[in-house]
Short mmCIF file of C-alpha atoms in Angstrom, two decimals:
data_model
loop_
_atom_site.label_atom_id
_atom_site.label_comp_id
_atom_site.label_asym_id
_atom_site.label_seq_id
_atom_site.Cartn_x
_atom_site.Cartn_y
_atom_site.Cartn_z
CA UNK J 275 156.23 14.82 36.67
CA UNK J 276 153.98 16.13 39.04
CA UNK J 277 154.99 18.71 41.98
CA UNK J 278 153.53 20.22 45.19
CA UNK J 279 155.12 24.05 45.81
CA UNK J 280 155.04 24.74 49.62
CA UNK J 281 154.39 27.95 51.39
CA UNK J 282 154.44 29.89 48.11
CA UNK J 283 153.46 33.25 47.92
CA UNK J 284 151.11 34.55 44.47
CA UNK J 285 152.07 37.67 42.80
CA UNK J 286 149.41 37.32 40.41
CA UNK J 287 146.71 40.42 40.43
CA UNK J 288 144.42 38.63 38.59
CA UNK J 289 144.00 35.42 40.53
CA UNK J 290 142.17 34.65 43.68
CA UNK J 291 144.81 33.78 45.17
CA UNK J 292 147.04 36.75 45.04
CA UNK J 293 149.35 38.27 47.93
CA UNK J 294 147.99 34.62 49.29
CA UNK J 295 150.66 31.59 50.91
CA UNK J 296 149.63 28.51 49.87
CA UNK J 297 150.25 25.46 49.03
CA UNK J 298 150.00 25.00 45.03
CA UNK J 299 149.28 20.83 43.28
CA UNK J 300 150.94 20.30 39.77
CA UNK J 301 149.83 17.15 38.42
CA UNK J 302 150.61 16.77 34.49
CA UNK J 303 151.15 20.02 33.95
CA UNK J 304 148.06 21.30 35.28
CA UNK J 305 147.28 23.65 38.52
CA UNK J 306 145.13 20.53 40.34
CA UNK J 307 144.83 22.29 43.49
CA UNK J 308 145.62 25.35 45.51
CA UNK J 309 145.05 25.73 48.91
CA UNK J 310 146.61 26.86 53.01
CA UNK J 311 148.36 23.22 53.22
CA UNK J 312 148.45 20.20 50.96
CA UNK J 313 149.14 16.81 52.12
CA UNK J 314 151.87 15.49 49.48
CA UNK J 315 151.08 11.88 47.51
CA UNK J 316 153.41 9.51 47.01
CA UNK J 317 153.79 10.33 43.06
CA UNK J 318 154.53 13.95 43.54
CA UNK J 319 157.94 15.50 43.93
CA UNK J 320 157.53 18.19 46.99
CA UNK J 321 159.39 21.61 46.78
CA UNK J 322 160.56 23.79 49.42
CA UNK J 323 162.33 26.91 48.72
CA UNK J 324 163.46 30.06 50.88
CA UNK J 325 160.42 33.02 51.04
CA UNK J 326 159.04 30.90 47.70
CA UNK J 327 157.00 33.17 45.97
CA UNK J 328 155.52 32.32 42.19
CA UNK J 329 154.03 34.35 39.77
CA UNK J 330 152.79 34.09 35.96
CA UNK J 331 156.16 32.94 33.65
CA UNK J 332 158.27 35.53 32.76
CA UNK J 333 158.52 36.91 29.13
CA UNK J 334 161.56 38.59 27.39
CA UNK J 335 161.10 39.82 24.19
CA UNK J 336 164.40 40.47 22.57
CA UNK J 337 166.78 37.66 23.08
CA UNK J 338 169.76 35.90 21.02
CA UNK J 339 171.40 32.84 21.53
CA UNK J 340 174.01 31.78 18.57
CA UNK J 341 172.84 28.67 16.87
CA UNK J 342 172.84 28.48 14.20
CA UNK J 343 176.10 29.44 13.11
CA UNK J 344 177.53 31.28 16.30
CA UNK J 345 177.18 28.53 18.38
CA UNK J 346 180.20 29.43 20.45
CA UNK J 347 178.31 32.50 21.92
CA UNK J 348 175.03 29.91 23.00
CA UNK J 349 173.66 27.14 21.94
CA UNK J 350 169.69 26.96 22.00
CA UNK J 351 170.08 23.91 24.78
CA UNK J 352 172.26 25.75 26.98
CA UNK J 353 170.89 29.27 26.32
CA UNK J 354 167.09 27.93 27.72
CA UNK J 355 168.68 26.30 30.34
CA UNK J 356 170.23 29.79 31.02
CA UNK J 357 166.64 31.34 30.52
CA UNK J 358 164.97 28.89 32.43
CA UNK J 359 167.45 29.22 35.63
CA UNK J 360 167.20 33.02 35.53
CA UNK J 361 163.16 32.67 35.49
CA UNK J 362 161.77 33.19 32.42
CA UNK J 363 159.23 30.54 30.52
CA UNK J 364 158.92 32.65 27.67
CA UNK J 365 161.32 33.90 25.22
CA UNK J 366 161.40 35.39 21.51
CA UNK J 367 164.34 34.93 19.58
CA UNK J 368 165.88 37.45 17.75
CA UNK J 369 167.37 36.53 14.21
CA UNK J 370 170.53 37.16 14.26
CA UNK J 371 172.20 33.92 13.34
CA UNK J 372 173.80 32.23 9.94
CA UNK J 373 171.83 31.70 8.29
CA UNK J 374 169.67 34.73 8.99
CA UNK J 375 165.81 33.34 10.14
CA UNK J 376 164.10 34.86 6.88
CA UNK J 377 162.18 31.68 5.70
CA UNK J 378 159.62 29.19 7.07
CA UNK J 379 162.19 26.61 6.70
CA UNK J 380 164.49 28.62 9.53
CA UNK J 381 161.90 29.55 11.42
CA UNK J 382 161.11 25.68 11.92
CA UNK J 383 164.53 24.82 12.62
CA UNK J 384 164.63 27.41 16.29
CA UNK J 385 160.67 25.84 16.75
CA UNK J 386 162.28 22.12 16.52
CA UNK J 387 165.35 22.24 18.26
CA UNK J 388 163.25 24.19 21.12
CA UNK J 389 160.51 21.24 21.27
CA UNK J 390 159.65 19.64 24.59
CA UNK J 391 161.98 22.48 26.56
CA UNK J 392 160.15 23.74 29.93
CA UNK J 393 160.77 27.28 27.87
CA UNK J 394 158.89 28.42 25.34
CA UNK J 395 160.89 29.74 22.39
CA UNK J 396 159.19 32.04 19.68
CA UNK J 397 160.44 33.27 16.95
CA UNK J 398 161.34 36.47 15.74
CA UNK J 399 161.23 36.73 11.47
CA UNK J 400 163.59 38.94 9.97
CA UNK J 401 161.34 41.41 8.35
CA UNK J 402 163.46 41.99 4.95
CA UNK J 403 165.58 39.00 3.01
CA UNK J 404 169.24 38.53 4.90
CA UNK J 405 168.01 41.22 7.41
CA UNK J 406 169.31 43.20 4.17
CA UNK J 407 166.70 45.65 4.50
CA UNK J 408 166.08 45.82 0.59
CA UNK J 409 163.25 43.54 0.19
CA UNK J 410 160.62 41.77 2.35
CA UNK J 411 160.97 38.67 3.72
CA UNK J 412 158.35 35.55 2.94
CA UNK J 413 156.94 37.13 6.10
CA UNK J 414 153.30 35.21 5.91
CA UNK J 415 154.72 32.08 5.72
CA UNK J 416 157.06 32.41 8.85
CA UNK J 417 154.02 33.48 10.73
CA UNK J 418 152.37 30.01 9.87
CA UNK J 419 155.45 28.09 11.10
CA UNK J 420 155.26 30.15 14.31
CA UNK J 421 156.91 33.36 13.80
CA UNK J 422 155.56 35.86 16.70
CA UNK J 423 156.93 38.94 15.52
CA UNK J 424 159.03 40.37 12.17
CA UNK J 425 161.68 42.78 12.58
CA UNK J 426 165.44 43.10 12.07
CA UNK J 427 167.70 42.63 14.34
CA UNK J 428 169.57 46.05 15.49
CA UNK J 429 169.48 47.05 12.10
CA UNK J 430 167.26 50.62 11.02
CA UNK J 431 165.09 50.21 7.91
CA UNK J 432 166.60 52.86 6.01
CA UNK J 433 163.63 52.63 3.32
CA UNK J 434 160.71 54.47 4.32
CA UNK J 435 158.92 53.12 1.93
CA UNK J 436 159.85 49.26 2.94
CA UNK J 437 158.39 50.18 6.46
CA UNK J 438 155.03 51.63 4.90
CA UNK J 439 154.62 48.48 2.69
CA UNK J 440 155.35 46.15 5.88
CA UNK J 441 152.71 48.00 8.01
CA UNK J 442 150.30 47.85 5.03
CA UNK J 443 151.21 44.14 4.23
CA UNK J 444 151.27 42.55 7.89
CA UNK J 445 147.34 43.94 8.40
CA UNK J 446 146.03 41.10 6.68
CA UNK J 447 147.03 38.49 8.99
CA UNK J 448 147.70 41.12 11.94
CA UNK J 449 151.51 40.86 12.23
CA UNK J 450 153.27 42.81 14.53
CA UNK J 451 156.21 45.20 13.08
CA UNK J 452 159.80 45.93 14.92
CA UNK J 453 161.70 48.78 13.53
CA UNK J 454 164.69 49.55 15.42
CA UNK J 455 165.09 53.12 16.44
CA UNK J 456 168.22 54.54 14.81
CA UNK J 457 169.08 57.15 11.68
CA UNK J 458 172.27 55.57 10.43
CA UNK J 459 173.41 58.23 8.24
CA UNK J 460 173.10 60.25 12.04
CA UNK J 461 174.50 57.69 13.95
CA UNK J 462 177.69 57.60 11.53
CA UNK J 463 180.46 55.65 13.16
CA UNK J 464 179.81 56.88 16.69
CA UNK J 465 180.28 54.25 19.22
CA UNK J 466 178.60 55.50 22.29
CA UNK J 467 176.38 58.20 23.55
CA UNK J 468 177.37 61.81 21.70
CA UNK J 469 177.82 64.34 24.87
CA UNK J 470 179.99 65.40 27.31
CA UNK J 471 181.13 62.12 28.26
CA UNK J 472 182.49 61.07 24.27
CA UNK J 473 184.32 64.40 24.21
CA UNK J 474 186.45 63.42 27.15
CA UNK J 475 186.79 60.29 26.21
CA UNK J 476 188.04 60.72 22.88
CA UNK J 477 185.33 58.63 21.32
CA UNK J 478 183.23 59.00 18.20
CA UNK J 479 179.28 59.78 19.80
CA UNK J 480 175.99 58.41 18.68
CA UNK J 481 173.68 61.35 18.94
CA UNK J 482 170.24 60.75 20.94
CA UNK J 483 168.84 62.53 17.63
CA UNK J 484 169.80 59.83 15.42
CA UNK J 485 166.74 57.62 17.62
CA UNK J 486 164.18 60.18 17.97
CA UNK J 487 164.38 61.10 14.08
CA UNK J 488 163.29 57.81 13.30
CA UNK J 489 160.99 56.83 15.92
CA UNK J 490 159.40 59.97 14.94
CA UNK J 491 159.50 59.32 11.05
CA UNK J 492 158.41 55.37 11.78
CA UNK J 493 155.41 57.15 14.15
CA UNK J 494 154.36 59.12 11.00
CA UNK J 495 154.33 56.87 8.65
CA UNK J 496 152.54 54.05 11.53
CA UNK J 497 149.78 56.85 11.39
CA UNK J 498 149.32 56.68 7.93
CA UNK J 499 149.42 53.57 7.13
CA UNK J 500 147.51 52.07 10.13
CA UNK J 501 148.78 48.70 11.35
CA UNK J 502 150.85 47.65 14.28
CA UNK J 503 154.34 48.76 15.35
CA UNK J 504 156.76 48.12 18.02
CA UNK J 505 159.59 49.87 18.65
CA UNK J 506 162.48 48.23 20.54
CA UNK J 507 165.06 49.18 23.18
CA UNK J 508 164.19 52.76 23.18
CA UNK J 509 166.86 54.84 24.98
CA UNK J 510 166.46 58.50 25.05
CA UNK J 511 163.90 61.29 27.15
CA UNK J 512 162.35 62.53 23.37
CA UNK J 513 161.56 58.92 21.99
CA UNK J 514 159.64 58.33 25.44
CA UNK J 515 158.06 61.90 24.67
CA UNK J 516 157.01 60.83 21.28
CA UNK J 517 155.59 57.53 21.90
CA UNK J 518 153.41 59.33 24.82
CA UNK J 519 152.28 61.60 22.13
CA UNK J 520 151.52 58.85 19.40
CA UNK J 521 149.49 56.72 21.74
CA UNK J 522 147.17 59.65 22.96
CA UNK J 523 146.27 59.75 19.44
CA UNK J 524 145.30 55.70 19.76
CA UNK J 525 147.91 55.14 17.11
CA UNK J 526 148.88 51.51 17.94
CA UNK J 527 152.41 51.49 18.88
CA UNK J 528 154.24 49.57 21.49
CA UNK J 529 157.29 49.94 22.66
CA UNK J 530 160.47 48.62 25.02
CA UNK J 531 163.67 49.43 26.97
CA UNK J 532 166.13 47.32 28.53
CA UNK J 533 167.04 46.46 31.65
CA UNK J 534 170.76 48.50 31.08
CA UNK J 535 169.64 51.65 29.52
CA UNK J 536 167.45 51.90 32.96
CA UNK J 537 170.58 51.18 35.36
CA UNK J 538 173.44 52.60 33.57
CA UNK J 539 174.53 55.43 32.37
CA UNK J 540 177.26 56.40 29.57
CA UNK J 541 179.51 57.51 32.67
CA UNK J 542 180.45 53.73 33.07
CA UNK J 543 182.19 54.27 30.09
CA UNK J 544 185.03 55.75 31.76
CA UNK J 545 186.84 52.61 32.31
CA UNK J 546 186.63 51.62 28.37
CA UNK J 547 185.10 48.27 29.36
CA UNK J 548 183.50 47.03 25.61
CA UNK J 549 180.24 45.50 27.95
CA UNK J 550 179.02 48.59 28.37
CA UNK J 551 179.02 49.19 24.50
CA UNK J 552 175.51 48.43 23.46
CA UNK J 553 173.44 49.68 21.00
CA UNK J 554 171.55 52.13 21.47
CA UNK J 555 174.01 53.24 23.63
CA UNK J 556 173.67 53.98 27.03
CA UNK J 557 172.91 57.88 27.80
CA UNK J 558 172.72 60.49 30.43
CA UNK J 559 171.28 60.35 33.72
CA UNK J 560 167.99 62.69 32.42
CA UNK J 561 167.36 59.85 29.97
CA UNK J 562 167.34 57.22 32.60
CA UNK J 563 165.22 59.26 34.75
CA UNK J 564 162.81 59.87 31.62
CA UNK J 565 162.49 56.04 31.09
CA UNK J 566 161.60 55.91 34.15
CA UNK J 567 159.26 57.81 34.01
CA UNK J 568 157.88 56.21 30.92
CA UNK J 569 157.74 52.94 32.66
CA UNK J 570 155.45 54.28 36.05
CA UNK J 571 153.16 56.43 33.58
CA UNK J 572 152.72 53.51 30.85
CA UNK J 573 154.10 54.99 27.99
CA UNK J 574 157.03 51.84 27.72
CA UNK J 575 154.83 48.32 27.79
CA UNK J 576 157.78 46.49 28.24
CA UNK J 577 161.28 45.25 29.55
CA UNK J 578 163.72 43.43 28.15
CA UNK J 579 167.02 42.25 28.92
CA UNK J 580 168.29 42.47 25.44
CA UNK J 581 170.30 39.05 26.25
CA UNK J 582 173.33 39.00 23.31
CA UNK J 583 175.89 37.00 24.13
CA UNK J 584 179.25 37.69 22.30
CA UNK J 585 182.49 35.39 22.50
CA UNK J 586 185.62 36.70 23.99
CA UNK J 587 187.07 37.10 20.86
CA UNK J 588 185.22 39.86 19.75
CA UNK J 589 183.84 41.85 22.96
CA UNK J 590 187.42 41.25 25.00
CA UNK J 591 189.21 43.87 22.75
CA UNK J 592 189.62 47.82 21.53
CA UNK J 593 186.56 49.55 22.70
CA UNK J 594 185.78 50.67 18.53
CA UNK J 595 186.53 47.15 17.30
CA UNK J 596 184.20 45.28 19.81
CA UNK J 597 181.24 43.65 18.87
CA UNK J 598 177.97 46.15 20.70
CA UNK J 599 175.48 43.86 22.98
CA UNK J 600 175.44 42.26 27.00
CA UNK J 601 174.26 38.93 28.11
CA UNK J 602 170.83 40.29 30.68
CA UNK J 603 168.86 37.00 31.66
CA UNK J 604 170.76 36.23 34.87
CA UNK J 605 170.73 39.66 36.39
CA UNK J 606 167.66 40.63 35.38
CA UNK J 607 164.69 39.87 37.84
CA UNK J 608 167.46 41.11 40.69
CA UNK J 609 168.25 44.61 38.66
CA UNK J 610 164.40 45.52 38.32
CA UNK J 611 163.46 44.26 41.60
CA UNK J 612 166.25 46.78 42.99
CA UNK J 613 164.68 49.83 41.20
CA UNK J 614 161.08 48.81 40.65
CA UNK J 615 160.16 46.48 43.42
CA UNK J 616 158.35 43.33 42.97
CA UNK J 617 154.94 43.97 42.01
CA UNK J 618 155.92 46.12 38.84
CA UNK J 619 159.06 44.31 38.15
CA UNK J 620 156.34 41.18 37.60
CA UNK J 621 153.78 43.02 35.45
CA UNK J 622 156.42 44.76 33.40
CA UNK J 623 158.39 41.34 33.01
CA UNK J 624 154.91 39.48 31.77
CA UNK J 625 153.02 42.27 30.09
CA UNK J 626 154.96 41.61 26.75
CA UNK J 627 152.85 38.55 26.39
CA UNK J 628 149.68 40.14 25.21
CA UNK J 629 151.44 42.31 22.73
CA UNK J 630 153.09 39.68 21.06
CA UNK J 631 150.09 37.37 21.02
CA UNK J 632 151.61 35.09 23.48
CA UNK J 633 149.09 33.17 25.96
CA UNK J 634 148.94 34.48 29.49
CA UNK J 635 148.35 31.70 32.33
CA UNK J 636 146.36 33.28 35.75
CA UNK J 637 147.58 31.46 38.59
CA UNK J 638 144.26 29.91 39.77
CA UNK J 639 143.12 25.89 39.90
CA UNK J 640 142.41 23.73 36.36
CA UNK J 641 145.13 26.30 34.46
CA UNK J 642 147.98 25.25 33.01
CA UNK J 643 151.20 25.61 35.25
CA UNK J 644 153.20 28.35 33.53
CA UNK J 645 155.25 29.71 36.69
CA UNK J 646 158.45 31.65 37.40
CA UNK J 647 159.95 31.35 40.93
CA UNK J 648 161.73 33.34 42.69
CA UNK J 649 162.88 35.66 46.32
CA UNK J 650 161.84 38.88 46.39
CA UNK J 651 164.63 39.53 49.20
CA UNK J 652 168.01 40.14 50.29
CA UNK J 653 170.68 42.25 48.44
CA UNK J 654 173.99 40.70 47.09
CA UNK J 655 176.82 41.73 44.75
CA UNK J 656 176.41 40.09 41.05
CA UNK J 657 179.36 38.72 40.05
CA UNK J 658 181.26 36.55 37.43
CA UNK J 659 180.31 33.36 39.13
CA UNK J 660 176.45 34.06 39.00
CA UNK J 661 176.67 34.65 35.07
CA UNK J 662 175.06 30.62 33.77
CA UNK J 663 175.87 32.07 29.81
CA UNK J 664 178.60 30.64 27.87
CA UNK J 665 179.32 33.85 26.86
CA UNK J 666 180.47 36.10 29.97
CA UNK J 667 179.82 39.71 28.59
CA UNK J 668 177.76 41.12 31.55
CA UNK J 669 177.47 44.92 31.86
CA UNK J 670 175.84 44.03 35.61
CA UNK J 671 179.40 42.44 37.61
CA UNK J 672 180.01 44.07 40.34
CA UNK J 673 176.14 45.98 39.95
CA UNK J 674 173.76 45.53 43.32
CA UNK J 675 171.07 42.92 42.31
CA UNK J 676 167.88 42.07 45.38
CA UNK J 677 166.36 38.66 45.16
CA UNK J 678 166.94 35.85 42.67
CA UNK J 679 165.05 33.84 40.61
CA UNK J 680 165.17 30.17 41.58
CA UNK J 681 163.59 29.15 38.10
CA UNK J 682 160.43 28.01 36.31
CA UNK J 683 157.50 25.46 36.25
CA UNK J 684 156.08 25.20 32.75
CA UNK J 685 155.15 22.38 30.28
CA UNK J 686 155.05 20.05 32.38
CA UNK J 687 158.40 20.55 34.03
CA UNK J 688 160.61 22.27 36.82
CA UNK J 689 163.66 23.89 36.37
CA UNK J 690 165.97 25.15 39.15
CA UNK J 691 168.80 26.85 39.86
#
């Protein structure tokens, strides 16, 4: 189908046509013209929406869905519908399903189930068999069926020497590792933050030290072994420290947060509410203001909503027996817009692209359409009845959210709202 996008405004700073209102001409898929006003033809569908503005699609590098096997959290159809209605063309699946997606074979299933969506889904390999973390996984082979990235899924590589082969291994076809940032045997059975807050609360604590031992021993061996490394969901002031560190010394190292460990702190907590029980867990107000910080000097490349959805059954119960994770795609362009304003809530929300080897699409004429859209303004109340997942576990009800995404254009078609 082929569409005409009035009065939009380009958030794009590398296209002509940035900070620019125009009129923008999709005709199979492909930016055909962009100019002040556009005269619509008879074969193309026109679209009108409040303060339009468009930028490049949206990226989010660490979500889950359910299928296959937890297809009562999300389906794959309904969770890129989700995706697609909360603005984002581009998403990379995590592996966390049953069967775990540790062969070619698995990797092909997400790739064909996602074929002809208007979103883009890439998958994430497990890095060792079952996400076991004993040996690798055919990791080669899932890149060739379209595999973006290897790493498993909240779970710490406990074997050093696993993580030194997989850096080593990967350089011959320049795969990109994930190690997620956590020291079990430190972490024990905590089930939030470890500080003043667990103490009151009478609840088991996660130290911050159980991350920033292993982002530092994953940095160490990263600069021995050479390769490429991403950590994920970083959470504390001294991981953000030691990533600074690592990348003055051009080790090659990437790195993310989410969207929750920048908005909330472990003093939500208070009301024993098992959405707020994520992993890492959220911390103090000095490690909020440290990511922060991370995010306006460079250090963190990326943002992620770290979109897990979880059934009733095992997030609506005692705060230790719940399952850790909270659904993130439909509050998330409001959330960072709120604290970051437009501009860097765009570049941090497409940035991830390059990193994982994803294509990036500037917004001038004879490209390929690959858009989010969205308002930049007016502030409203997120509730329940804004949430699109099947799964309802939102940390962000009742948060302050400004602007809202209205949806996508991208392989050849619209989705809206």
């Amino acid at each position: 189908m082929n569409f005409l996008l009035k009065a939009a405004t380009v958030i794009d700073p590398t296209s002509p046509f940035h900070q620019q209102t125009v009129d923008i001409l999709i005709e199979d898929g492909t930016i055909t013209d962009i100019n002040t006003a556009i005269d619509p033809k008879n074969n193309v569908k026109e679209v009108q929406l409040d303060n339009l503005h468009v930028s490049q699609g949206w990226f989010d590098s660490s979500v889950s869905f359910g299928e296959p096997g937890y297809e009562e959290r999300e389906t794959i159809d309904h969770g890129l519908s989700v995706a697609a209605k909360s603005g984002f063309t581009n998403i990379a699946l995590n592996p966390n399903t049953l069967p775990i997606t540790d062969t070619s074979a698995s990797v092909g299933f997400l790739t064909g189930k996602a074929q002809n969506n208007a979103v883009e889904v890439h998958p994430i390999g497990a890095l060792t068999v079952k996400s076991e973390g004993i040996d690798l996984a055919e990791l080669y082979d899932m890149k060739q069926a379209g595999a973006i990235v290897f790493g498993d899924y909240k779970k710490a590589i406990q074997n050093p020497n696993l993580l030194k082969i997989a850096l080593l291994y990967t350089q011959n076809f320049d795969g990109l590792v994930l190690s997620f940032p956590q020291e079990n045997d430190i972490a024990g059975k905590g089930v939030m933050n470890e500080e003043e807050q667990s103490t009151t609360l009478g609840l088991k604590g996660i130290p911050a030290l159980a991350e920033e031992l292993q982002v530092a021993r994953d940095l160490f061996l990263l600069e021995y072994t050479g390769g490429r490394l991403h950590i994920p969901t970083i959470s504390t002031a001294k991981s953000v420290a030691l990533i600074k560190e690592a990348k003055a010394k051009k080790i090659k190292v990437s790195c993310s947060t989410t969207i929750h460990h920048l908005t909330l702190t472990d003093s939500e907590l208070t009301s024993f509410n098992s959405n707020y029980k994520v992993l890492p867990p959220l911390r103090t107000q000095k490690d909020v203001d440290a990511l922060l910080e991370g995010i306006q000097e460079g250090t963190i490349d990326m943002i992620t909503s770290d979109h897990q959805p979880i059934d009733i059954e095992h997030k609506k119960v005692e705060f230790d027996s719940a399952k850790y994770g909270t659904i993130g795609l439909e509050s998330a362009f409001g959330t960072l817009n709120k604290i970051l304003g437009v501009e860097k809530t765009i570049s941090l929300l497409t940035k991830g692209k390059e990193i994982f080897g994803i294509g990036t699409g500037i917004i001038d004429k004879d490209n390929k359409a690959n858009l989010s859209l969205f308002n930049p303004e007016g502030e409203t109340i997120f509730t329940e009845d804004n949430i699109l997942s099947t799964s309802k576990n939102s940390a962000f009800v009742g948060k302050t959210v400004k602007g809202v995404a209205y949806g996508i254009v991208a392989n050849g078609k619209m989705v809206l709202k």
